Amino acid sequence: MTDEFDTEIYYDDDANSAKIDDRTVAVLGYGSQGHAHAQNLADSGVDVVVGLRESSASRSAAEADGLRVATPADAAAEADVVSVLVPDTVQPAVYDDIEDGLEPGDTLQFAHGFNIHYGQIEPPEDVDVTMVAPKSPGHLVRRNYENDEGTPGLLAVYQDATGEAKSEALAYAKAIGCTRAGVVETTFREETETDLFGEQAVLCGGVTELIKTGYETLVDAGYSPEMAYFECLNEMKLIVDLMYEGGMREMWDSVSDTAEYGGLTQGPEIIDENVRQNMEETLEGVQNGEFAREWIVENQAGRPAYHQHKQRDIEHEIEDVGAELRDLFAWSEDEETADEETEQERVSADD
């Protein structure tokens, strides 16, 4: 462990592999996270069975990777640790299928706390409930493991019926390669609420709206769509990469003095107190469950608003301009291949 941060961070030496060596782990789902967890666990010597529907298109892939496959119900009944790695919207239905197979002392494990935190899944009191969440897409979790590298992750214990929940979760995290890089201890509430807020206010919702608004402002002022795209979207990756590698200071030190002065003075004018107030309201909606209830009802109704919003975003002019400009770059073919692989993982994740 390290004392450099307020939160606990665990590494390989903090994890006892024996806590999972004699356990059978059922990995439910074989999408982005599922395939990585299952293969890494198996390569670490853990007994793994993959839980997939009989009609699942991922069954052949899991079997080709040398893994045993059973239905989710049969896999859960056999296992001591059940890792639920299907999408949030699918989890309650899957849980209904596996609930009878859970025995006292078993572990129900997640990679995201949504359904536990918002009460969509209510586990029995005699099982451990934990979270091991790599902070990376599954294909990188797998690649890093194969390269003897690690992927940072999160660990949380919601329910400790056996007194061994944390030790077993650490052993699981080690088996998939997370403790090589460091595992940060959190709670189901903190992980869920910060994750949802970050997605909505900054990473997905905030950034995309900022980009589109900047693009529209330039185009409406008479500048070419191509220039607007380059300045408001294309160069975003360059800036984010700098911040990712060395924080905001690295970014400021790397751009021109003109860019730094303009950004430092005008940034707070754009992202002002009104934006902060809007963010606080978004956070409140996450904390009080308003967003969760809305999303649950949206799925029950067949996702009408979801599809409407998604279509509106697809039809934005910036997407057409970007598609044409990206063809100019040498990396476009590699990017297209990566997009296809990501879509395949998204489809198989529904299993």
Tab-separated table of C-alpha atoms in Angstrom, residues 4 31 42 58 66 79 89 125 134 153 159 171 190 196 212 216 245 280-281 300:
chain	number	residue	atom	x	y	z
A	4	GLU	CA	0.871	9.181	-0.648
A	31	GLY	CA	-17.926	-8.728	-24.415
A	42	ALA	CA	-7.611	-18.582	-16.841
A	58	SER	CA	-20.088	-15.331	-28.350
A	66	GLY	CA	-10.162	-22.570	-24.669
A	79	ALA	CA	-19.173	-21.129	-9.272
A	89	THR	CA	-29.555	-2.695	-18.529
A	125	GLU	CA	-27.436	-11.241	2.965
A	134	PRO	CA	-10.466	-2.033	-14.518
A	153	GLY	CA	-8.564	-0.572	-11.364
A	159	GLN	CA	-21.406	-6.608	1.531
A	171	ALA	CA	-6.868	-11.769	-5.405
A	190	GLU	CA	-18.708	6.696	-4.947
A	196	LEU	CA	-22.273	8.785	-14.054
A	212	LYS	CA	-20.385	21.098	-31.303
A	216	GLU	CA	-21.383	25.953	-34.775
A	245	GLU	CA	0.473	12.111	-19.969
A	280	GLU	CA	-24.301	20.650	-9.581
A	281	GLU	CA	-27.863	19.997	-10.760
A	300	GLN	CA	-38.754	-0.269	-20.170
